[in-house]
CSV table of C-alpha atoms and ligand atoms in Angstrom, one decimal:
chain,number,residue,atom,x,y,z
A,13,MET,CA,11.0,35.2,45.8
A,14,LYS,CA,8.2,34.7,48.5
A,15,THR,CA,5.6,36.9,46.8
A,16,MET,CA,6.2,35.1,43.5
A,17,ASN,CA,5.5,31.8,45.2
A,18,ILE,CA,2.2,33.1,46.7
A,19,ASN,CA,1.2,34.4,43.3
A,20,THR,CA,1.9,31.1,41.7
A,21,ILE,CA,-0.2,29.3,44.4
A,22,THR,CA,-3.1,31.7,44.0
A,23,LEU,CA,-3.0,31.1,40.2
A,24,ILE,CA,-3.0,27.3,40.7
A,25,ILE,CA,-6.0,27.5,43.1
A,26,THR,CA,-7.9,29.8,40.8
A,27,THR,CA,-7.3,27.5,37.8
A,28,ALA,CA,-8.3,24.4,39.7
A,29,PHE,CA,-11.5,26.1,40.9
A,30,LEU,CA,-12.4,27.1,37.4
A,31,VAL,CA,-11.8,23.7,36.0
A,32,LEU,CA,-14.0,22.1,38.8
A,33,LEU,CA,-16.7,24.6,38.1
A,34,SER,CA,-16.8,23.9,34.3
A,35,CYS,CA,-16.8,20.2,35.0
A,36,LEU,CA,-19.8,20.5,37.5
A,37,GLU,CA,-21.7,22.5,34.8
A,38,ARG,CA,-21.1,19.8,32.2
A,39,CYS,CA,-22.0,17.0,34.7
A,40,SER,CA,-25.3,18.6,35.7
A,41,ALA,CA,-26.1,19.3,32.0
A,42,THR,CA,-25.9,15.6,31.1
A,43,ARG,CA,-28.1,14.6,34.0
A,44,GLY,CA,-31.3,15.4,32.2
A,45,HIS,CA,-30.4,13.7,29.0
A,46,SER,CA,-32.0,10.5,27.7
A,47,TRP,CA,-30.0,7.2,27.5
A,48,ARG,CA,-29.7,7.7,23.7
A,49,LYS,CA,-28.3,11.2,24.1
A,50,LEU,CA,-25.8,10.0,26.7
A,51,LYS,CA,-24.7,7.3,24.4
A,52,ALA,CA,-24.0,9.8,21.6
A,53,THR,CA,-21.8,11.7,24.0
A,54,SER,CA,-19.7,8.6,24.5
A,55,SER,CA,-17.1,8.2,21.8
A,56,THR,CA,-18.0,4.8,20.4
A,57,PHE,CA,-20.3,4.4,17.5
A,58,ASN,CA,-21.4,0.9,16.7
A,59,VAL,CA,-23.0,0.4,13.3
A,60,LEU,CA,-25.6,-1.9,14.9
A,61,ASP,CA,-26.9,1.1,16.9
A,62,PHE,CA,-27.4,2.9,13.6
A,63,GLY,CA,-29.6,0.3,12.1
A,64,ALA,CA,-27.2,-2.1,10.4
A,65,LYS,CA,-28.6,-5.6,10.1
A,66,GLY,CA,-25.4,-7.5,9.6
A,67,ASP,CA,-27.2,-10.4,8.0
A,68,GLY,CA,-25.1,-10.5,4.8
A,69,HIS,CA,-28.1,-9.6,2.7
A,70,SER,CA,-29.6,-6.3,3.8
A,71,ASP,CA,-28.0,-3.2,2.6
A,72,ASP,CA,-26.1,-1.7,5.5
A,73,THR,CA,-24.6,1.2,3.6
A,74,LYS,CA,-26.9,3.9,5.3
A,75,ALA,CA,-26.0,2.6,8.8
A,76,PHE,CA,-22.3,2.9,8.0
A,77,GLU,CA,-22.8,6.4,6.6
A,78,ASP,CA,-24.7,7.5,9.7
A,79,ALA,CA,-22.2,5.9,12.1
A,80,TRP,CA,-19.4,7.6,10.3
A,81,ALA,CA,-21.1,11.0,10.3
A,82,ALA,CA,-21.4,10.7,14.1
A,83,ALA,CA,-17.8,9.4,14.7
A,84,CYS,CA,-16.5,12.1,12.4
A,85,LYS,CA,-17.7,14.9,14.7
A,86,MET,CA,-15.7,13.7,17.7
A,87,GLU,CA,-12.0,13.6,18.2
A,88,ALA,CA,-10.5,10.2,18.9
A,89,SER,CA,-13.9,8.5,18.4
A,90,THR,CA,-14.3,4.8,17.5
A,91,MET,CA,-16.6,3.5,14.8
A,92,VAL,CA,-17.3,-0.2,15.6
A,93,VAL,CA,-18.1,-2.9,13.1
A,94,PRO,CA,-18.6,-5.8,15.5
A,95,SER,CA,-17.7,-9.4,15.2
A,96,GLY,CA,-20.3,-12.1,14.5
A,97,SER,CA,-22.0,-10.2,11.7
A,98,VAL,CA,-21.7,-9.8,8.0
A,99,PHE,CA,-22.4,-6.4,6.6
A,100,LEU,CA,-23.2,-5.8,2.9
A,101,VAL,CA,-22.0,-2.3,2.0
A,102,LYS,CA,-22.1,-0.5,-1.3
A,103,PRO,CA,-19.4,1.8,-2.5
A,104,ILE,CA,-18.9,4.3,0.3
A,105,SER,CA,-16.6,7.2,1.2
A,106,PHE,CA,-15.5,7.8,4.8
A,107,SER,CA,-14.6,11.3,4.1
A,108,GLY,CA,-12.9,14.2,5.8
A,109,PRO,CA,-11.7,16.9,5.6
A,110,ASN,CA,-14.1,18.3,8.2
A,111,CYS,CA,-13.8,15.3,10.5
A,112,GLU,CA,-12.0,15.5,13.8
A,113,PRO,CA,-8.6,13.8,14.0
A,114,ASN,CA,-7.7,10.4,15.4
A,115,ILE,CA,-10.7,8.4,14.4
A,116,VAL,CA,-10.5,4.6,14.9
A,117,PHE,CA,-12.4,2.2,12.6
A,118,GLN,CA,-12.6,-0.9,14.7
A,119,LEU,CA,-13.3,-3.7,12.3
A,120,ASP,CA,-14.0,-7.1,13.9
A,121,GLY,CA,-16.9,-8.2,11.7
A,122,LYS,CA,-17.0,-8.9,8.0
A,123,ILE,CA,-17.8,-6.4,5.3
A,124,ILE,CA,-18.8,-7.8,1.9
A,125,ALA,CA,-19.2,-6.0,-1.4
A,126,PRO,CA,-22.4,-6.3,-3.5
A,127,THR,CA,-22.1,-8.4,-6.6
A,128,SER,CA,-25.2,-7.1,-8.4
A,129,PRO,CA,-24.3,-4.8,-11.3
A,130,SER,CA,-27.0,-2.3,-10.2
A,131,ALA,CA,-24.9,-1.5,-7.0
A,132,TRP,CA,-22.0,-0.3,-9.1
A,133,GLY,CA,-23.7,2.1,-11.6
A,134,SER,CA,-21.4,3.0,-14.4
A,135,GLY,CA,-18.3,2.1,-12.4
A,136,THR,CA,-16.3,3.5,-9.5
A,137,LEU,CA,-12.6,3.5,-8.8
A,138,GLN,CA,-13.0,2.2,-5.3
A,139,TRP,CA,-15.4,0.3,-3.0
A,140,LEU,CA,-14.4,1.5,0.5
A,141,GLU,CA,-12.7,4.8,0.6
A,142,PHE,CA,-11.2,6.9,3.4
A,143,THR,CA,-10.2,10.4,2.3
A,144,LYS,CA,-8.7,13.6,3.6
A,145,LEU,CA,-8.3,12.5,7.2
A,146,ASN,CA,-5.9,13.5,9.8
A,147,LYS,CA,-4.8,10.4,11.8
A,148,ILE,CA,-7.0,7.5,10.8
A,149,THR,CA,-6.7,4.0,12.1
A,150,ILE,CA,-8.3,0.8,10.9
A,151,LYS,CA,-7.7,-2.1,13.2
A,152,GLY,CA,-9.2,-5.4,14.4
A,153,LYS,CA,-9.6,-9.0,13.4
A,154,GLY,CA,-12.2,-8.3,10.7
A,155,VAL,CA,-12.5,-9.2,7.1
A,156,ILE,CA,-13.1,-7.1,4.0
A,157,ASP,CA,-14.3,-9.3,1.2
A,158,GLY,CA,-14.6,-7.8,-2.3
A,159,GLN,CA,-16.4,-10.9,-3.7
A,160,GLY,CA,-14.2,-10.3,-6.7
A,161,SER,CA,-14.7,-13.6,-8.6
A,162,VAL,CA,-17.7,-12.0,-10.4
A,163,TRP,CA,-15.4,-9.3,-11.7
A,164,TRP,CA,-12.4,-11.5,-12.6
A,165,ASN,CA,-14.1,-13.1,-15.5
A,166,ASP,CA,-15.0,-9.8,-17.1
A,167,SER,CA,-18.7,-10.2,-16.8
A,168,GLU,CA,-20.5,-8.1,-19.4
A,169,LYS,CA,-23.0,-6.9,-16.9
A,170,LEU,CA,-20.5,-5.3,-14.5
A,171,PRO,CA,-18.7,-2.0,-15.3
A,172,LYS,CA,-15.3,-2.1,-17.1
A,173,THR,CA,-13.7,-0.2,-14.2
A,174,LYS,CA,-12.9,-2.6,-11.4
A,175,PRO,CA,-12.8,-1.0,-8.0
A,176,THR,CA,-10.0,-1.1,-5.5
A,177,ALA,CA,-11.4,-2.7,-2.3
A,178,LEU,CA,-9.9,-0.3,0.2
A,179,ARG,CA,-8.3,3.0,-0.6
A,180,PHE,CA,-6.9,5.9,1.4
A,181,TYR,CA,-6.5,9.2,-0.3
A,182,GLY,CA,-4.9,12.5,0.9
A,183,SER,CA,-4.5,11.5,4.5
A,184,ASP,CA,-1.8,11.9,7.1
A,185,GLY,CA,-1.1,9.4,9.8
A,186,VAL,CA,-2.8,6.3,8.5
A,187,SER,CA,-2.6,3.0,10.3
A,188,VAL,CA,-4.0,-0.3,9.1
A,189,SER,CA,-3.5,-3.4,11.2
A,190,GLY,CA,-4.8,-6.8,12.0
A,191,ILE,CA,-7.4,-7.0,9.2
A,192,THR,CA,-7.8,-9.4,6.2
A,193,ILE,CA,-8.7,-8.1,2.8
A,194,GLN,CA,-9.7,-10.8,0.4
A,195,ASN,CA,-11.1,-11.5,-3.0
A,196,SER,CA,-10.6,-7.9,-4.1
A,197,GLN,CA,-12.2,-6.8,-7.3
A,198,GLN,CA,-8.9,-5.3,-8.3
A,199,THR,CA,-6.2,-3.9,-5.9
A,200,HIS,CA,-6.8,-4.9,-2.3
A,201,LEU,CA,-5.3,-1.9,-0.5
A,202,LYS,CA,-4.2,1.4,-2.0
A,203,PHE,CA,-2.6,4.5,-0.6
A,204,ASP,CA,-2.6,7.6,-2.8
A,205,SER,CA,-1.2,11.0,-1.7
A,206,CYS,CA,-0.8,9.9,1.9
A,207,THR,CA,2.0,10.5,4.4
A,208,ASN,CA,3.1,8.7,7.5
A,209,VAL,CA,1.5,5.4,6.8
A,210,GLN,CA,1.8,2.2,8.9
A,211,VAL,CA,0.6,-1.1,7.7
A,212,PHE,CA,1.2,-4.1,9.9
A,213,ASP,CA,-0.1,-7.6,10.7
A,214,ILE,CA,-2.5,-7.6,7.7
A,215,THR,CA,-3.4,-10.3,5.2
A,216,THR,CA,-4.4,-9.9,1.6
A,217,SER,CA,-5.7,-13.0,0.0
A,218,SER,CA,-6.9,-13.7,-3.6
A,219,PRO,CA,-6.1,-16.5,-6.0
A,220,GLY,CA,-2.9,-16.3,-8.0
A,221,ASP,CA,-4.8,-16.2,-11.3
A,222,SER,CA,-7.1,-13.3,-10.3
A,223,PRO,CA,-6.3,-10.4,-12.6
A,224,ASN,CA,-4.8,-7.1,-11.4
A,225,THR,CA,-5.4,-7.9,-7.8
A,226,ASP,CA,-2.3,-6.1,-6.4
A,227,GLY,CA,-1.9,-6.6,-2.6
A,228,ILE,CA,-0.8,-3.1,-1.5
A,229,HIS,CA,-0.4,-0.3,-4.0
A,230,LEU,CA,1.4,2.9,-3.1
A,231,GLN,CA,1.3,6.1,-5.1
A,232,ASN,CA,2.4,9.7,-4.4
A,233,SER,CA,3.0,8.6,-0.8
A,234,GLN,CA,5.9,9.3,1.6
A,235,ASP,CA,7.1,7.8,4.9
A,236,VAL,CA,5.4,4.4,4.6
A,237,VAL,CA,6.2,1.3,6.6
A,238,ILE,CA,4.6,-2.1,5.6
A,239,SER,CA,5.5,-4.9,8.0
A,240,GLY,CA,4.5,-8.3,9.4
A,241,SER,CA,2.0,-9.1,6.6
A,242,THR,CA,1.1,-12.0,4.4
A,243,LEU,CA,0.2,-11.0,0.9
A,244,SER,CA,-1.2,-13.4,-1.6
A,245,CYS,CA,-2.8,-12.2,-4.8
A,246,GLY,CA,-2.9,-12.3,-8.6
A,247,ASP,CA,-0.5,-9.3,-9.2
A,248,ASP,CA,2.2,-7.5,-7.4
A,249,CYS,CA,2.2,-8.2,-3.6
A,250,VAL,CA,3.5,-4.6,-3.1
A,251,SER,CA,3.5,-2.1,-6.0
A,252,ILE,CA,5.4,1.1,-5.5
A,253,GLN,CA,4.4,3.8,-8.0
A,254,THR,CA,5.4,7.3,-8.9
A,255,GLY,CA,5.8,10.0,-6.2
A,256,CYS,CA,6.8,7.5,-3.5
A,257,SER,CA,9.8,8.0,-1.2
A,258,ASN,CA,11.0,6.8,2.1
A,259,ILE,CA,9.3,3.5,1.9
A,260,LEU,CA,10.2,0.5,4.1
A,261,VAL,CA,8.8,-2.9,3.5
A,262,HIS,CA,9.9,-5.6,5.9
A,263,ASN,CA,9.0,-9.0,7.3
A,264,VAL,CA,6.5,-9.6,4.6
A,265,ASN,CA,5.6,-12.9,3.0
A,266,CYS,CA,4.5,-12.8,-0.7
A,267,GLY,CA,3.0,-15.5,-2.8
A,268,PRO,CA,1.2,-16.3,-4.9
A,269,GLY,CA,1.7,-13.1,-6.8
A,270,HIS,CA,4.0,-11.2,-9.1
A,271,GLY,CA,6.5,-10.2,-6.4
A,272,ILE,CA,7.5,-6.8,-4.9
A,273,SER,CA,7.7,-4.2,-7.6
A,274,ILE,CA,8.7,-0.6,-8.1
A,275,GLY,CA,6.6,0.5,-11.1
A,276,SER,CA,5.6,0.2,-13.7
A,277,LEU,CA,6.8,3.8,-14.2
A,278,GLY,CA,6.8,6.2,-17.0
A,279,LYS,CA,3.8,4.9,-19.0
A,280,GLU,CA,2.7,7.1,-21.9
A,281,ASN,CA,5.7,9.4,-21.6
A,282,THR,CA,5.0,10.4,-18.0
A,283,LYS,CA,7.6,11.6,-15.5
A,284,ALA,CA,8.1,9.3,-12.5
A,285,CYS,CA,10.1,9.7,-9.3
A,286,VAL,CA,10.7,7.0,-6.7
A,287,SER,CA,13.5,7.2,-4.2
A,288,ASN,CA,14.6,5.8,-0.8
A,289,VAL,CA,12.9,2.4,-0.8
A,290,THR,CA,14.1,-0.4,1.4
A,291,VAL,CA,12.7,-3.9,1.1
A,292,ARG,CA,14.2,-6.3,3.7
A,293,ASP,CA,13.5,-9.6,5.4
A,294,VAL,CA,11.0,-10.7,2.9
A,295,THR,CA,10.1,-14.2,1.7
A,296,LEU,CA,8.5,-15.0,-1.7
A,297,GLN,CA,7.1,-18.3,-2.9
A,298,ASN,CA,6.0,-19.3,-6.4
A,299,THR,CA,5.9,-15.7,-7.6
A,300,LEU,CA,6.6,-14.3,-11.1
A,301,THR,CA,9.4,-12.1,-9.9
A,302,GLY,CA,11.1,-11.5,-6.6
A,303,VAL,CA,12.1,-7.9,-6.3
A,304,ARG,CA,11.6,-6.0,-9.5
A,305,ILE,CA,11.9,-2.5,-11.0
A,306,LYS,CA,9.9,-2.0,-14.2
A,307,THR,CA,9.7,1.1,-16.4
A,308,TRP,CA,8.2,1.9,-19.8
A,309,GLN,CA,10.2,3.4,-22.6
A,310,GLY,CA,9.5,7.1,-23.3
A,311,GLY,CA,9.1,8.1,-19.6
A,312,SER,CA,11.4,10.4,-17.6
A,313,GLY,CA,12.3,11.0,-14.0
A,314,SER,CA,14.2,8.5,-11.9
A,315,VAL,CA,14.3,5.5,-9.5
A,316,GLN,CA,17.1,5.8,-7.1
A,317,ASN,CA,18.5,4.7,-3.8
A,318,ILE,CA,16.8,1.4,-3.5
A,319,MET,CA,17.9,-1.4,-1.1
A,320,PHE,CA,16.8,-5.0,-1.3
A,321,SER,CA,18.2,-7.1,1.5
A,322,ASN,CA,17.6,-10.5,3.2
A,323,ILE,CA,15.3,-11.7,0.4
A,324,GLN,CA,14.4,-15.4,0.5
A,325,VAL,CA,12.9,-16.9,-2.7
A,326,SER,CA,11.5,-20.3,-3.5
A,327,ASP,CA,10.5,-21.3,-6.9
A,328,VAL,CA,10.4,-17.7,-8.1
A,329,LYS,CA,10.5,-17.4,-11.9
A,330,THR,CA,13.0,-14.4,-11.9
A,331,PRO,CA,14.1,-13.4,-8.4
A,332,ILE,CA,16.0,-10.2,-9.4
A,333,MET,CA,14.8,-8.0,-12.2
A,334,ILE,CA,15.2,-4.6,-13.7
A,335,ASP,CA,13.2,-4.1,-16.9
A,336,GLN,CA,13.4,-0.7,-18.6
A,337,PHE,CA,11.6,-2.2,-21.6
A,338,TYR,CA,8.5,-3.0,-19.7
A,339,CYS,CA,5.6,-3.4,-22.2
A,340,ASP,CA,2.4,-4.9,-20.8
A,341,GLY,CA,0.7,-6.3,-23.8
A,342,GLY,CA,0.6,-4.3,-27.1
A,343,LYS,CA,3.7,-3.2,-28.9
A,344,CYS,CA,6.3,-0.7,-27.7
A,345,ARG,CA,8.7,1.1,-30.0
A,346,ASN,CA,12.3,1.7,-28.9
A,347,VAL,CA,12.7,5.3,-28.0
A,348,THR,CA,15.6,7.2,-26.3
A,349,SER,CA,14.0,8.7,-23.2
A,350,ALA,CA,13.6,6.5,-20.1
A,351,VAL,CA,13.1,6.7,-16.4
A,352,ALA,CA,16.7,6.6,-15.1
A,353,VAL,CA,17.6,3.8,-12.7
A,354,SER,CA,20.5,4.2,-10.3
A,355,SER,CA,21.8,3.2,-6.9
A,356,ILE,CA,20.1,-0.2,-6.7
A,357,HIS,CA,21.5,-2.5,-4.0
A,358,TYR,CA,20.9,-6.2,-3.6
A,359,THR,CA,22.3,-7.9,-0.4
A,360,ASN,CA,21.6,-11.4,0.8
A,361,VAL,CA,19.3,-12.8,-1.8
A,362,HIS,CA,19.0,-16.6,-1.5
A,363,GLY,CA,16.8,-19.5,-2.7
A,364,THR,CA,15.5,-21.1,-5.8
A,365,TYR,CA,14.4,-19.8,-9.2
A,366,THR,CA,12.6,-21.4,-12.2
A,367,LYS,CA,13.6,-19.2,-15.2
A,368,GLU,CA,16.6,-17.0,-14.7
A,369,PRO,CA,18.3,-15.8,-11.5
A,370,ILE,CA,19.0,-12.2,-12.5
A,371,TYR,CA,17.6,-10.2,-15.4
A,372,PHE,CA,18.8,-6.6,-15.9
A,373,ALA,CA,17.4,-5.1,-19.2
A,374,CYS,CA,18.4,-1.4,-19.2
A,375,SER,CA,18.0,1.4,-21.7
A,376,ASP,CA,20.5,2.0,-24.4
A,377,SER,CA,20.4,5.7,-23.9
A,378,LEU,CA,20.1,5.7,-20.1
A,379,PRO,CA,21.9,2.6,-18.8
A,380,CYS,CA,21.3,1.5,-15.3
A,381,LYS,CA,24.1,2.5,-13.0
A,382,GLY,CA,25.2,1.9,-9.4
A,383,ILE,CA,23.9,-1.6,-9.2
A,384,THR,CA,25.6,-3.5,-6.4
A,385,LEU,CA,25.3,-7.2,-5.8
A,386,ASP,CA,26.4,-8.6,-2.4
A,387,THR,CA,26.0,-12.2,-1.2
A,388,ILE,CA,23.6,-13.6,-3.7
A,389,LYS,CA,23.0,-17.4,-4.0
A,390,LEU,CA,20.3,-18.5,-6.4
A,391,GLU,CA,19.8,-22.1,-7.6
A,392,SER,CA,17.5,-23.9,-9.9
A,393,SER,CA,16.6,-27.6,-10.1
A,394,GLN,CA,15.1,-27.1,-13.6
A,395,ASN,CA,17.7,-25.2,-15.6
A,396,SER,CA,20.9,-23.4,-15.3
A,397,ASN,CA,20.2,-20.1,-17.1
A,398,VAL,CA,22.9,-17.5,-16.5
A,399,PRO,CA,22.2,-14.0,-15.4
A,400,PHE,CA,21.2,-11.6,-18.2
A,401,CYS,CA,22.4,-8.0,-18.4
A,402,TRP,CA,22.0,-5.4,-21.0
A,403,LYS,CA,23.5,-1.9,-20.4
A,404,ALA,CA,23.7,-2.6,-16.7
A,405,TYR,CA,26.6,-1.0,-14.7
A,406,GLY,CA,27.7,-1.5,-11.2
A,407,GLU,CA,29.8,-3.6,-8.8
A,408,LEU,CA,30.0,-7.1,-7.4
A,409,LYS,CA,30.8,-6.8,-3.7
A,410,THR,CA,31.3,-10.6,-3.3
A,411,GLU,CA,31.3,-13.7,-5.4
A,412,ILE,CA,27.8,-14.3,-6.7
A,413,VAL,CA,26.2,-17.7,-7.4
A,414,PRO,CA,25.7,-18.2,-10.2
A,415,PRO,CA,28.5,-15.9,-11.5
A,416,VAL,CA,27.4,-12.5,-12.9
A,417,ASP,CA,29.8,-11.9,-15.8
A,418,CYS,CA,27.5,-9.6,-17.6
A,419,LEU,CA,27.4,-6.7,-15.2
A,420,GLN,CA,29.7,-3.9,-16.5
A,421,ARG,CA,32.0,-2.5,-14.0
A,422,GLY,CA,32.0,1.2,-13.0
A,423,ASN,CA,29.9,3.8,-14.8
A,424,PRO,CA,28.7,4.1,-18.3
A,425,SER,CA,31.0,6.4,-20.4
A,426,SER,CA,28.1,8.5,-21.6
A,427,GLY,CA,24.5,8.7,-20.7
A,428,GLY,CA,23.3,7.9,-17.3
A,429,ILE,CA,21.5,10.0,-14.8
A,430,THR,CA,23.9,13.0,-14.6
A,431,SER,CA,23.7,13.8,-18.3
A,432,ASN,CA,19.9,13.7,-18.4
A,433,LYS,CA,18.0,16.8,-17.3
A,434,GLU,CA,14.7,15.1,-17.7
A,435,SER,CA,15.7,12.7,-15.0
A,436,SER,CA,15.8,15.3,-12.2
A,437,CYS,CA,13.1,14.8,-9.7
B,506,NAG,C1,-14.8,-17.7,-13.7
B,506,NAG,O1,-14.1,-18.5,-14.7
B,506,NAG,C2,-13.5,-19.7,-14.1
B,506,NAG,C3,-12.7,-20.4,-15.1
B,506,NAG,O2,-13.4,-20.4,-16.4
B,506,NAG,C4,-14.6,-20.5,-13.4
B,506,NAG,O3,-14.0,-21.6,-12.8
B,506,NAG,C5,-15.3,-19.7,-12.4
B,506,NAG,O4,-16.4,-20.5,-11.9
B,506,NAG,C6,-15.9,-18.4,-13.0
B,506,NAG,N1,-16.4,-17.6,-12.0
B,506,NAG,C7,-17.6,-17.0,-12.1
B,506,NAG,C8,-18.1,-16.2,-10.9
B,506,NAG,O5,-18.3,-17.0,-13.1
B,507,NAG,C1,16.3,10.2,0.6
B,507,NAG,O1,17.3,9.9,1.6
B,507,NAG,C2,18.3,10.9,1.6
B,507,NAG,C3,19.4,10.4,2.6
B,507,NAG,O2,18.8,9.9,3.7
B,507,NAG,C4,17.7,12.2,2.0
B,507,NAG,O3,18.7,13.2,2.0
B,507,NAG,C5,16.7,12.6,0.9
B,507,NAG,O4,16.0,13.8,1.3
B,507,NAG,C6,15.6,11.5,0.8
B,507,NAG,N1,14.8,11.8,-0.3
B,507,NAG,C7,13.5,12.1,-0.2
B,507,NAG,C8,12.7,12.4,-1.4
B,507,NAG,O5,12.9,12.1,0.9
B,508,NAG,C1,14.9,-2.4,-28.7
B,508,NAG,O1,16.2,-2.3,-28.1
B,508,NAG,C2,16.6,-3.5,-27.5
B,508,NAG,C3,18.0,-3.2,-26.8
B,508,NAG,O2,18.9,-2.6,-27.7
B,508,NAG,C4,16.8,-4.6,-28.5
B,508,NAG,O3,17.2,-5.8,-27.9
B,508,NAG,C5,15.4,-4.8,-29.2
B,508,NAG,O4,15.6,-5.7,-30.2
B,508,NAG,C6,14.9,-3.5,-29.8
B,508,NAG,N1,13.6,-3.7,-30.3
B,508,NAG,C7,13.2,-3.2,-31.4
B,508,NAG,C8,11.7,-3.5,-31.8
B,508,NAG,O5,13.9,-2.6,-32.2
């Protein structure tokens, strides 16, 4: 017992000595360095120190690239975009995968997109991109402005492909908070193939008539929480696409916009899988829909285990909607295959609508099943359209206002998710 204690003490002393020695070496090594070098060993990289002008006219792209290159090399570094300046930045990729983890992009200033066609070449899918990073945070009080109005009118001079303003791809541990993204050319904020995503306290802002300006768009991403945010735009406030599961959206305000949507899914006969989505404590004003699931005919796969609760709507055209006949422009033939829709729960949906309170249009061959409605009260000052259902099956947990007589009780006698191999995800 005693010898072990002495050995342990010896080990501690030796270790402490070695640590001290290596520290002394490092300290003396830095002594001879210039101020500039010393600065580079600190972990903060301000774009102004890399030549950014921040005057709203000069091209600051190179300064951003250089600041990123430096930040990328150091674990837990911070790239700073300071307040009080406006930075014009061309399409740029803040790219891993060879970056150290835990980088913070501290955005307190304003970043604006170029509006001249020459800056966009033949077109690009995104303006500001973060890819293949392990733990990346964007935070601050800053603004990202896509200056999208020049794109919204389909100017002939600009490329056909409209960019997403801010996109994350292939990253794990993404956090976006505090910032405002406005006047996006197309989608404001997109996550593709990301895991463990946190979005909170952000604002997206574009006019209600700006085309395809989704607020937040999720695709092939898992374990995502979006909360405490105000989303106004010209398309879906939140759009949840194929490959998404374990998604929580809560304490979000939407409007103007098209509502909170799962889909559209299954376009051009594709397979789509979405599961485990909860949308709760959400308010929507003057939106096209409230909470919606939309799928194209001809698709396969499934949407299942979806919970919408504590949804407050005001002057929403159609607060509750499932549309398995989604057809955005053009003509769509009726076909038998469909993305199966099951286990969809609505609890505590209140407020006012302008067109119809509830609209469930489900596939003839794959009816919707497991729809539950619990404590719903929707009113309209303009009309008294009754809920619409087609091939929709489920259960009323309470009395619903207005009454939903069209929902068929129980399960469909044939069809439905269990009999369709294509629907397995
Ligand atoms: C786009 O069109 C709208 C409506 O026609 C107009 O009010 C707006 O000024 C146009 N914007 C640009 C940048 O041309
Ligand atoms: C969805 O949730 C269920 C129950 O919590 C879980 O068993 C399942 O693995 C989840 N699905 C996905 C795709 O994560
Ligand atoms: C497609 O099917 C739906 C539901 O059965 C029906 O209401 C609609 O008229 C059909 N459309 C065409 C073009 O046949």
